[in-house]
Amino acid sequence: SMSLCEHALSLFRSAVGTVRPAPMLIKAVKLQGDGCPQLLVKGRAFPVKRDLYLVGFGKAVLGMAAAAEEILGDHLIRGIINVPLGIQESLQRAGMQEMLLKPRSKIQVIEGAKNNLPDPEALKGAVAIQELARGLTADDLLLVLISGRGGSALLPAPIPPILLKEKEKLTKMLASRGAAIQELNIVRKTLSLLKGGGLARLAYPAQVVSLILSDVIGDPLDIIASGPTVASSHSVQDCLQILAKYNLLHNLPKSVETVLSSSPTKPTASEDYSHVCNIIIGSNTLALDEAKRQAEGLGYATLILSAAICGEVSCVAALYCQLIQLVCLGFASLGEGPLGDEVRRNLLQLAAELEIPGLNLAEFLQALQGLGRERPVCILAGGETTVQLQGTGKGGRNQELALRVGLGLHRAQATETGSFLGRCEIVFLSGGTDGQDGPTEAAGAFCSLELVDEALQEGLDVEAFLSNNDSYTFFSQFQGGHHLLVTGLTGTNVMDIQAILIRSL
């Protein structure tokens, strides 16, 4: 029989597998008929009256474009994609041939945005995409491939007279003052020709079909890659408010002032977007659904907690530790007593602090109670946590989360009420779906109830590693690195995935 660790690993791999570019596109897109062919996307039909063009931008777009070209065949006239610098070479090195375009491809690849920052190469690609979109007619169809991660940096086209380096400097100043990604994207959109629906407006009257791989919690279409094919729900007022909030109104470049003062004050009306269809073909939710299917196949009673887990990693770790305790109390038939009530209170308080969008914890806890005690339990979740750096160590949010859960379980077991934990086998896994967690070659890590004790026997002090944000070094040294999750580049990205597996001993 497979161990819980092996099960956790196979669930993670199947979740990532379902949002890899090729399987994802093949599932979502078909081309049908010869006379007047139709592009079928998730059951919706778009007639290909004349020519079919393709543009794309973002980290996973190369693999998406390779799969799309296979599906579209000769109907594709021409394509342009903007992808991160060096991605073709790294996929080649990783032996991921299926993510690369064929030798005589009709799709032009432009690599840019070094370190995920807009640069002249990315601008060159954006201008080429802009020109292609501008020349389309009502009988043309434009297929737009968008992958959230890096999508925004790879489509820079500041509204003249703003220069790329001026927009860049403004974005950096906002980021250094603590602006959230949503706020950054609102400012970027307001100063951009292609973001905030600009690409779709340029392509009018052609039919525009966007296939989107989401890496943003809640899949908000106008925020993913700054929404180039979506009517913007924000106005110049919103942009000015953000600049005022971070005290930047008084040292704006002249060109930015010019653009802001001449922009329309209201968001563009959405009736100009009847020629556009935006379809999410990959997301954290889809990946979790696949993992759930697999877990049930392995015999687990499975629940999905949320695809929107966010917040400080120590707080999220505490939430997971309390959840694990609740499941173990259930297995020990202690779930209904005062201990269970206390854990539930802690959980509701943690959830309130974390403010996870759309999470109805009371409902989830009720479903958990109804699972029965016959089968092992699997709880799945996804999203993206944040780490407040205190130390100078090497790690990533997933490895730190796994290590903090290990420490939390160890501490809980040491209390007089926590002895029941020893009656269960517990594995917790957290991994980044892109195969990269922080500046390390690991995607994440997993931990068990015994981790801290076993580490102490090897002379490793978990708390010391955590206070230096040095989770990667810990996992590399602990038991020969066996608790590291190493997948290599996956060519996709839908944020992170966590799995909790528990069985009664």
GROMACS .gro file of N, CA, C and O in nm, residues 18 46 121 130 137 194 252 294 397 480:
model
   40
   18THR      N    1  -0.352   1.856  -1.461
   18THR     CA    2  -0.477   1.896  -1.526
   18THR      C    3  -0.473   2.041  -1.573
   18THR      O    4  -0.551   2.080  -1.660
   46PHE      N    5  -1.770   2.953  -3.212
   46PHE     CA    6  -1.732   3.078  -3.278
   46PHE      C    7  -1.698   3.047  -3.424
   46PHE      O    8  -1.602   2.975  -3.450
  121GLU      N    9   1.241   4.487  -2.487
  121GLU     CA   10   1.201   4.368  -2.564
  121GLU      C   11   1.051   4.342  -2.549
  121GLU      O   12   0.981   4.314  -2.646
  130GLN      N   13  -0.004   4.492  -3.084
  130GLN     CA   14  -0.092   4.607  -3.106
  130GLN      C   15  -0.119   4.626  -3.256
  130GLN      O   16  -0.233   4.644  -3.298
  137THR      N   17  -1.033   4.264  -3.931
  137THR     CA   18  -1.165   4.301  -3.983
  137THR      C   19  -1.275   4.223  -3.910
  137THR      O   20  -1.246   4.133  -3.832
  194LEU      N   21  -0.294   4.885  -2.387
  194LEU     CA   22  -0.346   4.750  -2.411
  194LEU      C   23  -0.416   4.688  -2.290
  194LEU      O   24  -0.500   4.600  -2.304
  252LEU      N   25   0.482   6.322  -0.979
  252LEU     CA   26   0.457   6.241  -1.099
  252LEU      C   27   0.532   6.301  -1.217
  252LEU      O   28   0.544   6.423  -1.228
  294GLN      N   29  -0.914   1.237  -0.763
  294GLN     CA   30  -0.810   1.137  -0.741
  294GLN      C   31  -0.813   1.085  -0.597
  294GLN      O   32  -0.798   0.965  -0.573
  397ARG      N   33   0.740   3.030   0.037
  397ARG     CA   34   0.623   3.030   0.125
  397ARG      C   35   0.570   2.889   0.151
  397ARG      O   36   0.519   2.861   0.258
  480GLY      N   37   1.799   1.361   0.442
  480GLY     CA   38   1.847   1.356   0.304
  480GLY      C   39   1.758   1.428   0.203
  480GLY      O   40   1.756   1.395   0.085
   0.00000   0.00000   0.00000
